[in-house]
Amino acid sequence: MTAKTNIPDFFIVGAPKCGTTALDHHLSQHPEIFMAKKELHYFGKDLGMKQDELTKEGYLAHFTEAGKLRKGESSVWYLYSKTAAQEIKAFNPEARIIIMLRRPDEMIPSLHGQFIYDADLAETNFELAFQQDLNRENQPIPCFNFENRPKFLEAASYSEQVKRYLDIFGKKQVLIVLHEDLKLHFEATYRKVLDFIGVSTDFIPDQKQVNARKDIKNVSLHHMSKEPPKGLRRVFRFVVPYKPLRHKIMQQVEHLNVSEQQASSVSPEMKLKINDLLKTDVLSLQQLIARDLSGWLK
């Protein structure tokens, strides 16, 4: 298969914690769709993500098994990136863009939990972490995955991010999917996505929950398992010289230190604070996508 035919047809660009993993999973079950490994983040050079940089050939290699299937890729920070939309447009001008959005007073607490799990944040108390974020101003915060971790409010300020994709791709190539649509009206929303992608709409996937919220039992141990200190790494390599076994041990440590949990409750006062801070953005988004989002502010 040539590199040209490996080019993805559609992208799920985010936002994080808005149902992208679930949609990716459900689309991957469709017999006419091939989904690449999630979170490749080949585009979005401005994000400063700390991962091995993919070459174009390396990126396209993720689609070599797709054959004639419609090819999709999901990376949740493409929406937040100021450059990813233009980079994707240059890569495939005909690409279809799927944007998933969730009410900020649910998305932000969930993102806080994800940052902890990814070792990008140590403060487990959401309200304290949120206030620390507000106090950061323009101070860069390097972490495990980013040279400068995105702020909560910036990640949930959707209107400018959505407008960027609409301006670059046009309305016909962009589909907005709200988290509540997928949750409350799954089959109708799923068929709408399939029609947008250009595949048969008569397939209904397994709807089991994916990417459940994770509770870290010991944050310090979790962060150490993600990025062990150099001295500990040297000792570990000496004691366990076989690399695959070291990897298996660290995976087991992480597994034992993580459990699934229900979404933690956020106080009404905290929800009100988030909604007040993002009210202007929500109203702008409402007008931009022609959807009633007044429920997001209640």
PDB file of C-alpha atoms in Angstrom:
ATOM      1  CA  MET A   1       0.000   0.000   0.000  1.00  0.00           C
ATOM      2  CA  THR A   2       1.358   3.424  -0.917  1.00  0.00           C
ATOM      3  CA  ALA A   3       1.845   6.224   1.589  1.00  0.00           C
ATOM      4  CA  LYS A   4      -0.773   8.265  -0.259  1.00  0.00           C
ATOM      5  CA  THR A   5      -3.497   5.676   0.353  1.00  0.00           C
ATOM      6  CA  ASN A   6      -2.483   5.495   4.032  1.00  0.00           C
ATOM      7  CA  ILE A   7      -3.592   9.076   4.673  1.00  0.00           C
ATOM      8  CA  PRO A   8      -6.400   9.158   7.279  1.00  0.00           C
ATOM      9  CA  ASP A   9      -9.859  10.198   6.122  1.00  0.00           C
ATOM     10  CA  PHE A  10     -11.114  11.626   9.403  1.00  0.00           C
ATOM     11  CA  PHE A  11      -9.869  12.852  12.765  1.00  0.00           C
ATOM     12  CA  ILE A  12     -11.395  12.959  16.236  1.00  0.00           C
ATOM     13  CA  VAL A  13      -9.578  16.042  17.513  1.00  0.00           C
ATOM     14  CA  GLY A  14     -10.827  16.310  21.104  1.00  0.00           C
ATOM     15  CA  ALA A  15     -11.587  17.809  23.487  1.00  0.00           C
ATOM     16  CA  PRO A  16     -10.083  15.634  26.247  1.00  0.00           C
ATOM     17  CA  LYS A  17     -12.492  13.867  28.637  1.00  0.00           C
ATOM     18  CA  CYS A  18     -15.429  14.474  26.294  1.00  0.00           C
ATOM     19  CA  GLY A  19     -16.076  10.922  25.106  1.00  0.00           C
ATOM     20  CA  THR A  20     -13.354  10.594  22.468  1.00  0.00           C
ATOM     21  CA  THR A  21     -12.134   7.228  23.761  1.00  0.00           C
ATOM     22  CA  ALA A  22     -15.670   5.834  23.726  1.00  0.00           C
ATOM     23  CA  LEU A  23     -16.352   7.071  20.195  1.00  0.00           C
ATOM     24  CA  ASP A  24     -12.975   5.790  18.991  1.00  0.00           C
ATOM     25  CA  HIS A  25     -13.794   2.381  20.479  1.00  0.00           C
ATOM     26  CA  HIS A  26     -17.286   2.264  18.967  1.00  0.00           C
ATOM     27  CA  LEU A  27     -16.041   3.324  15.532  1.00  0.00           C
ATOM     28  CA  SER A  28     -13.257   0.732  15.605  1.00  0.00           C
ATOM     29  CA  GLN A  29     -15.913  -2.002  15.755  1.00  0.00           C
ATOM     30  CA  HIS A  30     -17.494  -0.898  12.469  1.00  0.00           C
ATOM     31  CA  PRO A  31     -16.564  -3.288   9.630  1.00  0.00           C
ATOM     32  CA  GLU A  32     -15.871  -0.396   7.234  1.00  0.00           C
ATOM     33  CA  ILE A  33     -13.643   1.649   9.577  1.00  0.00           C
ATOM     34  CA  PHE A  34     -10.019   1.322  10.675  1.00  0.00           C
ATOM     35  CA  MET A  35      -8.948   3.320  13.729  1.00  0.00           C
ATOM     36  CA  ALA A  36      -5.234   3.866  14.314  1.00  0.00           C
ATOM     37  CA  LYS A  37      -3.652   3.692  17.749  1.00  0.00           C
ATOM     38  CA  LYS A  38      -5.122   6.491  19.868  1.00  0.00           C
ATOM     39  CA  GLU A  39      -3.191   9.621  20.893  1.00  0.00           C
ATOM     40  CA  LEU A  40      -0.516   9.605  18.189  1.00  0.00           C
ATOM     41  CA  HIS A  41      -0.378  13.421  18.311  1.00  0.00           C
ATOM     42  CA  TYR A  42       1.567  13.677  15.082  1.00  0.00           C
ATOM     43  CA  PHE A  43       0.043  17.108  14.475  1.00  0.00           C
ATOM     44  CA  GLY A  44       0.088  20.056  16.873  1.00  0.00           C
ATOM     45  CA  LYS A  45       3.761  20.949  16.912  1.00  0.00           C
ATOM     46  CA  ASP A  46       3.012  23.825  19.294  1.00  0.00           C
ATOM     47  CA  LEU A  47       1.836  21.482  22.066  1.00  0.00           C
ATOM     48  CA  GLY A  48       5.345  20.676  23.286  1.00  0.00           C
ATOM     49  CA  MET A  49       4.422  17.096  24.063  1.00  0.00           C
ATOM     50  CA  LYS A  50       7.203  14.948  25.474  1.00  0.00           C
ATOM     51  CA  GLN A  51       6.978  11.888  23.276  1.00  0.00           C
ATOM     52  CA  ASP A  52       9.045  10.353  20.534  1.00  0.00           C
ATOM     53  CA  GLU A  53       8.486  12.498  17.451  1.00  0.00           C
ATOM     54  CA  LEU A  54       6.932  10.586  14.577  1.00  0.00           C
ATOM     55  CA  THR A  55       8.243  10.946  11.057  1.00  0.00           C
ATOM     56  CA  LYS A  56       5.670  11.167   8.285  1.00  0.00           C
ATOM     57  CA  GLU A  57       6.533   7.609   7.283  1.00  0.00           C
ATOM     58  CA  GLY A  58       6.225   6.441  10.882  1.00  0.00           C
ATOM     59  CA  TYR A  59       2.847   8.119  11.244  1.00  0.00           C
ATOM     60  CA  LEU A  60       1.448   6.643   8.024  1.00  0.00           C
ATOM     61  CA  ALA A  61       2.732   3.214   9.051  1.00  0.00           C
ATOM     62  CA  HIS A  62      -0.026   3.162  11.683  1.00  0.00           C
ATOM     63  CA  PHE A  63      -2.539   2.847   8.831  1.00  0.00           C
ATOM     64  CA  THR A  64      -0.845   0.129   6.752  1.00  0.00           C
ATOM     65  CA  GLU A  65      -3.344  -2.549   7.815  1.00  0.00           C
ATOM     66  CA  ALA A  66      -6.378  -0.460   6.870  1.00  0.00           C
ATOM     67  CA  GLY A  67      -6.694  -1.671   3.296  1.00  0.00           C
ATOM     68  CA  LYS A  68      -9.701   0.007   1.677  1.00  0.00           C
ATOM     69  CA  LEU A  69     -11.382   0.833   4.996  1.00  0.00           C
ATOM     70  CA  ARG A  70     -12.106   4.413   6.029  1.00  0.00           C
ATOM     71  CA  LYS A  71      -9.169   5.461   8.191  1.00  0.00           C
ATOM     72  CA  GLY A  72      -9.509   7.470  11.390  1.00  0.00           C
ATOM     73  CA  GLU A  73      -7.212   8.899  14.038  1.00  0.00           C
ATOM     74  CA  SER A  74      -7.999  10.272  17.509  1.00  0.00           C
ATOM     75  CA  SER A  75      -5.748  12.654  19.440  1.00  0.00           C
ATOM     76  CA  VAL A  76      -7.491  14.740  22.082  1.00  0.00           C
ATOM     77  CA  TRP A  77      -5.165  17.758  22.106  1.00  0.00           C
ATOM     78  CA  TYR A  78      -5.506  18.560  18.393  1.00  0.00           C
ATOM     79  CA  LEU A  79      -8.475  20.801  19.233  1.00  0.00           C
ATOM     80  CA  TYR A  80      -6.540  22.767  21.856  1.00  0.00           C
ATOM     81  CA  SER A  81      -3.502  23.171  19.582  1.00  0.00           C
ATOM     82  CA  LYS A  82      -3.249  26.445  17.692  1.00  0.00           C
ATOM     83  CA  THR A  83      -1.444  24.794  14.764  1.00  0.00           C
ATOM     84  CA  ALA A  84      -2.933  21.289  14.404  1.00  0.00           C
ATOM     85  CA  ALA A  85      -5.938  22.355  12.305  1.00  0.00           C
ATOM     86  CA  GLN A  86      -3.767  23.977   9.650  1.00  0.00           C
ATOM     87  CA  GLU A  87      -1.290  21.090   9.760  1.00  0.00           C
ATOM     88  CA  ILE A  88      -4.095  18.561   9.191  1.00  0.00           C
ATOM     89  CA  LYS A  89      -5.549  20.701   6.393  1.00  0.00           C
ATOM     90  CA  ALA A  90      -2.174  20.744   4.633  1.00  0.00           C
ATOM     91  CA  PHE A  91      -1.857  16.972   5.116  1.00  0.00           C
ATOM     92  CA  ASN A  92      -5.363  16.132   3.850  1.00  0.00           C
ATOM     93  CA  PRO A  93      -7.524  19.046   2.633  1.00  0.00           C
ATOM     94  CA  GLU A  94     -10.556  16.728   2.371  1.00  0.00           C
ATOM     95  CA  ALA A  95     -10.294  15.384   5.934  1.00  0.00           C
ATOM     96  CA  ARG A  96     -13.442  15.131   8.021  1.00  0.00           C
ATOM     97  CA  ILE A  97     -13.148  16.577  11.531  1.00  0.00           C
ATOM     98  CA  ILE A  98     -15.115  15.311  14.541  1.00  0.00           C
ATOM     99  CA  ILE A  99     -15.133  17.575  17.602  1.00  0.00           C
ATOM    100  CA  MET A 100     -16.500  16.285  20.909  1.00  0.00           C
ATOM    101  CA  LEU A 101     -17.484  18.728  23.647  1.00  0.00           C
ATOM    102  CA  ARG A 102     -18.706  18.372  27.230  1.00  0.00           C
ATOM    103  CA  ARG A 103     -20.054  20.821  29.768  1.00  0.00           C
ATOM    104  CA  PRO A 104     -17.000  22.388  31.451  1.00  0.00           C
ATOM    105  CA  ASP A 105     -18.091  21.709  35.044  1.00  0.00           C
ATOM    106  CA  GLU A 106     -17.866  17.982  34.216  1.00  0.00           C
ATOM    107  CA  MET A 107     -14.947  18.061  31.812  1.00  0.00           C
ATOM    108  CA  ILE A 108     -12.542  20.000  34.055  1.00  0.00           C
ATOM    109  CA  PRO A 109     -12.813  17.724  37.146  1.00  0.00           C
ATOM    110  CA  SER A 110     -12.417  14.707  34.855  1.00  0.00           C
ATOM    111  CA  LEU A 111      -9.359  16.298  33.231  1.00  0.00           C
ATOM    112  CA  HIS A 112      -7.900  16.854  36.704  1.00  0.00           C
ATOM    113  CA  GLY A 113      -8.176  13.108  37.334  1.00  0.00           C
ATOM    114  CA  GLN A 114      -6.550  12.353  33.985  1.00  0.00           C
ATOM    115  CA  PHE A 115      -3.663  14.726  34.692  1.00  0.00           C
ATOM    116  CA  ILE A 116      -3.025  12.892  37.971  1.00  0.00           C
ATOM    117  CA  TYR A 117      -3.161   9.506  36.249  1.00  0.00           C
ATOM    118  CA  ASP A 118      -0.772  10.721  33.527  1.00  0.00           C
ATOM    119  CA  ALA A 119       1.651  12.071  36.181  1.00  0.00           C
ATOM    120  CA  ASP A 120       1.114  15.624  34.911  1.00  0.00           C
ATOM    121  CA  LEU A 121      -0.238  16.857  38.252  1.00  0.00           C
ATOM    122  CA  ALA A 122       0.378  15.927  41.887  1.00  0.00           C
ATOM    123  CA  GLU A 123      -2.390  17.822  43.736  1.00  0.00           C
ATOM    124  CA  THR A 124      -5.223  15.328  44.279  1.00  0.00           C
ATOM    125  CA  ASN A 125      -7.660  17.868  45.749  1.00  0.00           C
ATOM    126  CA  PHE A 126      -9.526  19.233  42.738  1.00  0.00           C
ATOM    127  CA  GLU A 127     -10.477  22.598  44.219  1.00  0.00           C
ATOM    128  CA  LEU A 128      -6.895  23.282  45.334  1.00  0.00           C
ATOM    129  CA  ALA A 129      -5.524  22.195  41.956  1.00  0.00           C
ATOM    130  CA  PHE A 130      -8.019  24.425  40.150  1.00  0.00           C
ATOM    131  CA  GLN A 131      -7.104  27.455  42.267  1.00  0.00           C
ATOM    132  CA  GLN A 132      -3.392  26.805  41.770  1.00  0.00           C
ATOM    133  CA  ASP A 133      -4.071  26.747  38.040  1.00  0.00           C
ATOM    134  CA  LEU A 134      -5.814  30.125  38.244  1.00  0.00           C
ATOM    135  CA  ASN A 135      -2.811  31.533  40.106  1.00  0.00           C
ATOM    136  CA  ARG A 136      -0.317  30.312  37.511  1.00  0.00           C
ATOM    137  CA  GLU A 137      -0.846  33.282  35.178  1.00  0.00           C
ATOM    138  CA  ASN A 138       1.751  32.793  32.413  1.00  0.00           C
ATOM    139  CA  GLN A 139       4.133  30.653  34.442  1.00  0.00           C
ATOM    140  CA  PRO A 140       5.057  27.475  32.491  1.00  0.00           C
ATOM    141  CA  ILE A 141       4.504  24.226  34.351  1.00  0.00           C
ATOM    142  CA  PRO A 142       6.623  21.418  32.860  1.00  0.00           C
ATOM    143  CA  CYS A 143       5.361  17.925  33.591  1.00  0.00           C
ATOM    144  CA  PHE A 144       5.618  14.323  32.439  1.00  0.00           C
ATOM    145  CA  ASN A 145       3.811  14.731  29.089  1.00  0.00           C
ATOM    146  CA  PHE A 146       4.042  18.464  28.336  1.00  0.00           C
ATOM    147  CA  GLU A 147       6.722  21.123  28.337  1.00  0.00           C
ATOM    148  CA  ASN A 148       3.929  23.354  29.655  1.00  0.00           C
ATOM    149  CA  ARG A 149       0.791  21.640  30.936  1.00  0.00           C
ATOM    150  CA  PRO A 150      -2.439  23.174  29.557  1.00  0.00           C
ATOM    151  CA  LYS A 151      -4.528  25.112  32.054  1.00  0.00           C
ATOM    152  CA  PHE A 152      -7.953  23.790  32.984  1.00  0.00           C
ATOM    153  CA  LEU A 153      -9.839  26.894  31.851  1.00  0.00           C
ATOM    154  CA  GLU A 154      -7.929  27.156  28.585  1.00  0.00           C
ATOM    155  CA  ALA A 155      -8.624  23.508  27.769  1.00  0.00           C
ATOM    156  CA  ALA A 156     -12.354  24.038  28.382  1.00  0.00           C
ATOM    157  CA  SER A 157     -12.585  27.345  26.485  1.00  0.00           C
ATOM    158  CA  TYR A 158     -13.988  25.710  23.390  1.00  0.00           C
ATOM    159  CA  SER A 159     -15.304  28.564  21.262  1.00  0.00           C
ATOM    160  CA  GLU A 160     -12.002  29.799  19.822  1.00  0.00           C
ATOM    161  CA  GLN A 161     -10.797  26.228  19.310  1.00  0.00           C
ATOM    162  CA  VAL A 162     -13.953  25.209  17.426  1.00  0.00           C
ATOM    163  CA  LYS A 163     -13.956  28.409  15.378  1.00  0.00           C
ATOM    164  CA  ARG A 164     -10.413  27.684  14.231  1.00  0.00           C
ATOM    165  CA  TYR A 165     -11.483  24.345  12.717  1.00  0.00           C
ATOM    166  CA  LEU A 166     -14.648  25.789  11.184  1.00  0.00           C
ATOM    167  CA  ASP A 167     -12.651  28.612   9.594  1.00  0.00           C
ATOM    168  CA  ILE A 168     -10.012  26.263   8.187  1.00  0.00           C
ATOM    169  CA  PHE A 169     -12.174  23.310   7.092  1.00  0.00           C
ATOM    170  CA  GLY A 170     -15.629  24.839   6.644  1.00  0.00           C
ATOM    171  CA  LYS A 171     -18.888  23.656   8.208  1.00  0.00           C
ATOM    172  CA  LYS A 172     -19.407  20.737   5.798  1.00  0.00           C
ATOM    173  CA  GLN A 173     -16.203  19.035   6.947  1.00  0.00           C
ATOM    174  CA  VAL A 174     -16.711  19.523  10.698  1.00  0.00           C
ATOM    175  CA  LEU A 175     -19.130  17.605  12.932  1.00  0.00           C
ATOM    176  CA  ILE A 176     -19.785  18.726  16.510  1.00  0.00           C
ATOM    177  CA  VAL A 177     -20.799  15.939  18.907  1.00  0.00           C
ATOM    178  CA  LEU A 178     -21.854  16.825  22.443  1.00  0.00           C
ATOM    179  CA  HIS A 179     -21.028  14.391  25.232  1.00  0.00           C
ATOM    180  CA  GLU A 180     -24.670  14.326  26.321  1.00  0.00           C
ATOM    181  CA  ASP A 181     -25.787  13.418  22.795  1.00  0.00           C
ATOM    182  CA  LEU A 182     -23.609  10.308  22.785  1.00  0.00           C
ATOM    183  CA  LYS A 183     -24.711   9.408  26.308  1.00  0.00           C
ATOM    184  CA  LEU A 184     -28.461  10.019  26.029  1.00  0.00           C
ATOM    185  CA  HIS A 185     -29.112   9.357  22.342  1.00  0.00           C
ATOM    186  CA  PHE A 186     -26.373   6.902  21.467  1.00  0.00           C
ATOM    187  CA  GLU A 187     -27.783   5.156  18.397  1.00  0.00           C
ATOM    188  CA  ALA A 188     -28.983   8.329  16.666  1.00  0.00           C
ATOM    189  CA  THR A 189     -25.702  10.123  17.400  1.00  0.00           C
ATOM    190  CA  TYR A 190     -23.608   7.141  16.305  1.00  0.00           C
ATOM    191  CA  ARG A 191     -25.495   6.913  13.007  1.00  0.00           C
ATOM    192  CA  LYS A 192     -24.993  10.634  12.472  1.00  0.00           C
ATOM    193  CA  VAL A 193     -21.236  10.158  12.898  1.00  0.00           C
ATOM    194  CA  LEU A 194     -21.218   7.180  10.523  1.00  0.00           C
ATOM    195  CA  ASP A 195     -23.108   9.159   7.887  1.00  0.00           C
ATOM    196  CA  PHE A 196     -20.637  12.027   8.282  1.00  0.00           C
ATOM    197  CA  ILE A 197     -17.699   9.651   7.803  1.00  0.00           C
ATOM    198  CA  GLY A 198     -19.357   8.062   4.781  1.00  0.00           C
ATOM    199  CA  VAL A 199     -19.947   4.464   5.847  1.00  0.00           C
ATOM    200  CA  SER A 200     -22.987   2.243   6.351  1.00  0.00           C
ATOM    201  CA  THR A 201     -25.260   3.470   9.148  1.00  0.00           C
ATOM    202  CA  ASP A 202     -26.951   0.142   9.936  1.00  0.00           C
ATOM    203  CA  PHE A 203     -24.231  -1.124  12.303  1.00  0.00           C
ATOM    204  CA  ILE A 204     -24.680  -0.809  16.090  1.00  0.00           C
ATOM    205  CA  PRO A 205     -21.597  -1.555  18.253  1.00  0.00           C
ATOM    206  CA  ASP A 206     -21.158  -2.999  21.707  1.00  0.00           C
ATOM    207  CA  GLN A 207     -21.846  -0.132  24.102  1.00  0.00           C
ATOM    208  CA  LYS A 208     -19.814  -1.220  27.123  1.00  0.00           C
ATOM    209  CA  GLN A 209     -18.144   1.561  29.118  1.00  0.00           C
ATOM    210  CA  VAL A 210     -14.553   2.393  28.215  1.00  0.00           C
ATOM    211  CA  ASN A 211     -11.974   4.683  29.832  1.00  0.00           C
ATOM    212  CA  ALA A 212     -13.641   4.702  33.258  1.00  0.00           C
ATOM    213  CA  ARG A 213     -12.345   7.252  35.756  1.00  0.00           C
ATOM    214  CA  LYS A 214      -9.299   5.924  37.616  1.00  0.00           C
ATOM    215  CA  ASP A 215      -8.446   6.423  41.272  1.00  0.00           C
ATOM    216  CA  ILE A 216      -4.751   6.551  42.205  1.00  0.00           C
ATOM    217  CA  LYS A 217      -4.139   4.974  45.600  1.00  0.00           C
ATOM    218  CA  ASN A 218      -0.645   6.430  46.089  1.00  0.00           C
ATOM    219  CA  VAL A 219       0.196   9.407  43.862  1.00  0.00           C
ATOM    220  CA  SER A 220       3.915   9.449  44.722  1.00  0.00           C
ATOM    221  CA  LEU A 221       4.264   5.760  43.842  1.00  0.00           C
ATOM    222  CA  HIS A 222       2.273   6.306  40.648  1.00  0.00           C
ATOM    223  CA  HIS A 223       4.479   9.187  39.516  1.00  0.00           C
ATOM    224  CA  MET A 224       7.594   7.176  40.368  1.00  0.00           C
ATOM    225  CA  SER A 225       6.333   4.265  38.244  1.00  0.00           C
ATOM    226  CA  LYS A 226       5.741   6.659  35.343  1.00  0.00           C
ATOM    227  CA  GLU A 227       9.128   8.374  35.595  1.00  0.00           C
ATOM    228  CA  PRO A 228      11.510   6.647  38.046  1.00  0.00           C
ATOM    229  CA  PRO A 229      14.450   8.698  39.407  1.00  0.00           C
ATOM    230  CA  LYS A 230      17.724   8.050  37.563  1.00  0.00           C
ATOM    231  CA  GLY A 231      19.321   6.374  40.587  1.00  0.00           C
ATOM    232  CA  LEU A 232      16.392   4.008  41.010  1.00  0.00           C
ATOM    233  CA  ARG A 233      16.429   3.194  37.289  1.00  0.00           C
ATOM    234  CA  ARG A 234      20.113   2.226  37.486  1.00  0.00           C
ATOM    235  CA  VAL A 235      19.516  -0.046  40.488  1.00  0.00           C
ATOM    236  CA  PHE A 236      16.444  -1.575  38.850  1.00  0.00           C
ATOM    237  CA  ARG A 237      18.375  -2.302  35.647  1.00  0.00           C
ATOM    238  CA  PHE A 238      21.123  -3.980  37.697  1.00  0.00           C
ATOM    239  CA  VAL A 239      18.693  -6.120  39.738  1.00  0.00           C
ATOM    240  CA  VAL A 240      16.434  -6.935  36.762  1.00  0.00           C
ATOM    241  CA  PRO A 241      18.636  -6.792  33.639  1.00  0.00           C
ATOM    242  CA  TYR A 242      15.952  -8.282  31.346  1.00  0.00           C
ATOM    243  CA  LYS A 243      14.070  -5.271  29.921  1.00  0.00           C
ATOM    244  CA  PRO A 244      10.728  -6.995  29.134  1.00  0.00           C
ATOM    245  CA  LEU A 245      10.578  -8.269  32.724  1.00  0.00           C
ATOM    246  CA  ARG A 246      11.290  -4.757  34.090  1.00  0.00           C
ATOM    247  CA  HIS A 247       8.472  -3.403  31.941  1.00  0.00           C
ATOM    248  CA  LYS A 248       6.102  -6.123  33.146  1.00  0.00           C
ATOM    249  CA  ILE A 249       6.948  -5.407  36.804  1.00  0.00           C
ATOM    250  CA  MET A 250       6.294  -1.667  36.388  1.00  0.00           C
ATOM    251  CA  GLN A 251       2.990  -2.402  34.644  1.00  0.00           C
ATOM    252  CA  GLN A 252       1.969  -4.597  37.563  1.00  0.00           C
ATOM    253  CA  VAL A 253       2.924  -1.892  40.085  1.00  0.00           C
ATOM    254  CA  GLU A 254       0.773   0.595  38.175  1.00  0.00           C
ATOM    255  CA  HIS A 255      -2.109  -1.877  37.914  1.00  0.00           C
ATOM    256  CA  LEU A 256      -2.128  -2.572  41.669  1.00  0.00           C
ATOM    257  CA  ASN A 257      -1.982   1.149  42.447  1.00  0.00           C
ATOM    258  CA  VAL A 258      -4.971   2.075  40.272  1.00  0.00           C
ATOM    259  CA  SER A 259      -8.651   1.298  40.685  1.00  0.00           C
ATOM    260  CA  GLU A 260     -11.746   2.373  38.782  1.00  0.00           C
ATOM    261  CA  GLN A 261     -14.140   4.676  40.598  1.00  0.00           C
ATOM    262  CA  GLN A 262     -17.267   6.686  40.068  1.00  0.00           C
ATOM    263  CA  ALA A 263     -16.774  10.305  39.091  1.00  0.00           C
ATOM    264  CA  SER A 264     -16.048  12.307  42.232  1.00  0.00           C
ATOM    265  CA  SER A 265     -18.638  14.874  43.217  1.00  0.00           C
ATOM    266  CA  VAL A 266     -17.897  18.553  42.758  1.00  0.00           C
ATOM    267  CA  SER A 267     -19.505  21.026  45.142  1.00  0.00           C
ATOM    268  CA  PRO A 268     -22.300  23.269  43.800  1.00  0.00           C
ATOM    269  CA  GLU A 269     -20.126  26.265  44.692  1.00  0.00           C
ATOM    270  CA  MET A 270     -17.263  24.930  42.597  1.00  0.00           C
ATOM    271  CA  LYS A 271     -19.551  24.235  39.646  1.00  0.00           C
ATOM    272  CA  LEU A 272     -20.909  27.766  39.900  1.00  0.00           C
ATOM    273  CA  LYS A 273     -17.373  29.162  39.918  1.00  0.00           C
ATOM    274  CA  ILE A 274     -16.411  27.207  36.792  1.00  0.00           C
ATOM    275  CA  ASN A 275     -19.598  28.214  35.002  1.00  0.00           C
ATOM    276  CA  ASP A 276     -19.180  31.883  35.917  1.00  0.00           C
ATOM    277  CA  LEU A 277     -15.605  31.896  34.629  1.00  0.00           C
ATOM    278  CA  LEU A 278     -16.594  30.252  31.343  1.00  0.00           C
ATOM    279  CA  LYS A 279     -20.058  31.766  30.802  1.00  0.00           C
ATOM    280  CA  THR A 280     -18.926  34.151  28.056  1.00  0.00           C
ATOM    281  CA  ASP A 281     -17.160  31.340  26.214  1.00  0.00           C
ATOM    282  CA  VAL A 282     -20.173  29.004  26.474  1.00  0.00           C
ATOM    283  CA  LEU A 283     -22.481  31.689  25.088  1.00  0.00           C
ATOM    284  CA  SER A 284     -20.062  32.317  22.208  1.00  0.00           C
ATOM    285  CA  LEU A 285     -19.903  28.587  21.496  1.00  0.00           C
ATOM    286  CA  GLN A 286     -23.687  28.331  21.610  1.00  0.00           C
ATOM    287  CA  GLN A 287     -23.987  30.911  18.855  1.00  0.00           C
ATOM    288  CA  LEU A 288     -21.129  29.399  16.864  1.00  0.00           C
ATOM    289  CA  ILE A 289     -22.552  25.864  16.685  1.00  0.00           C
ATOM    290  CA  ALA A 290     -26.254  26.829  16.826  1.00  0.00           C
ATOM    291  CA  ARG A 291     -27.016  24.613  19.841  1.00  0.00           C
ATOM    292  CA  ASP A 292     -28.788  25.538  23.050  1.00  0.00           C
ATOM    293  CA  LEU A 293     -26.114  25.206  25.751  1.00  0.00           C
ATOM    294  CA  SER A 294     -28.003  26.995  28.519  1.00  0.00           C
ATOM    295  CA  GLY A 295     -28.090  23.712  30.448  1.00  0.00           C
ATOM    296  CA  TRP A 296     -24.309  23.826  30.726  1.00  0.00           C
ATOM    297  CA  LEU A 297     -24.576  26.910  32.920  1.00  0.00           C
ATOM    298  CA  LYS A 298     -27.080  25.462  35.403  1.00  0.00           C
TER     299      LYS A 298
END
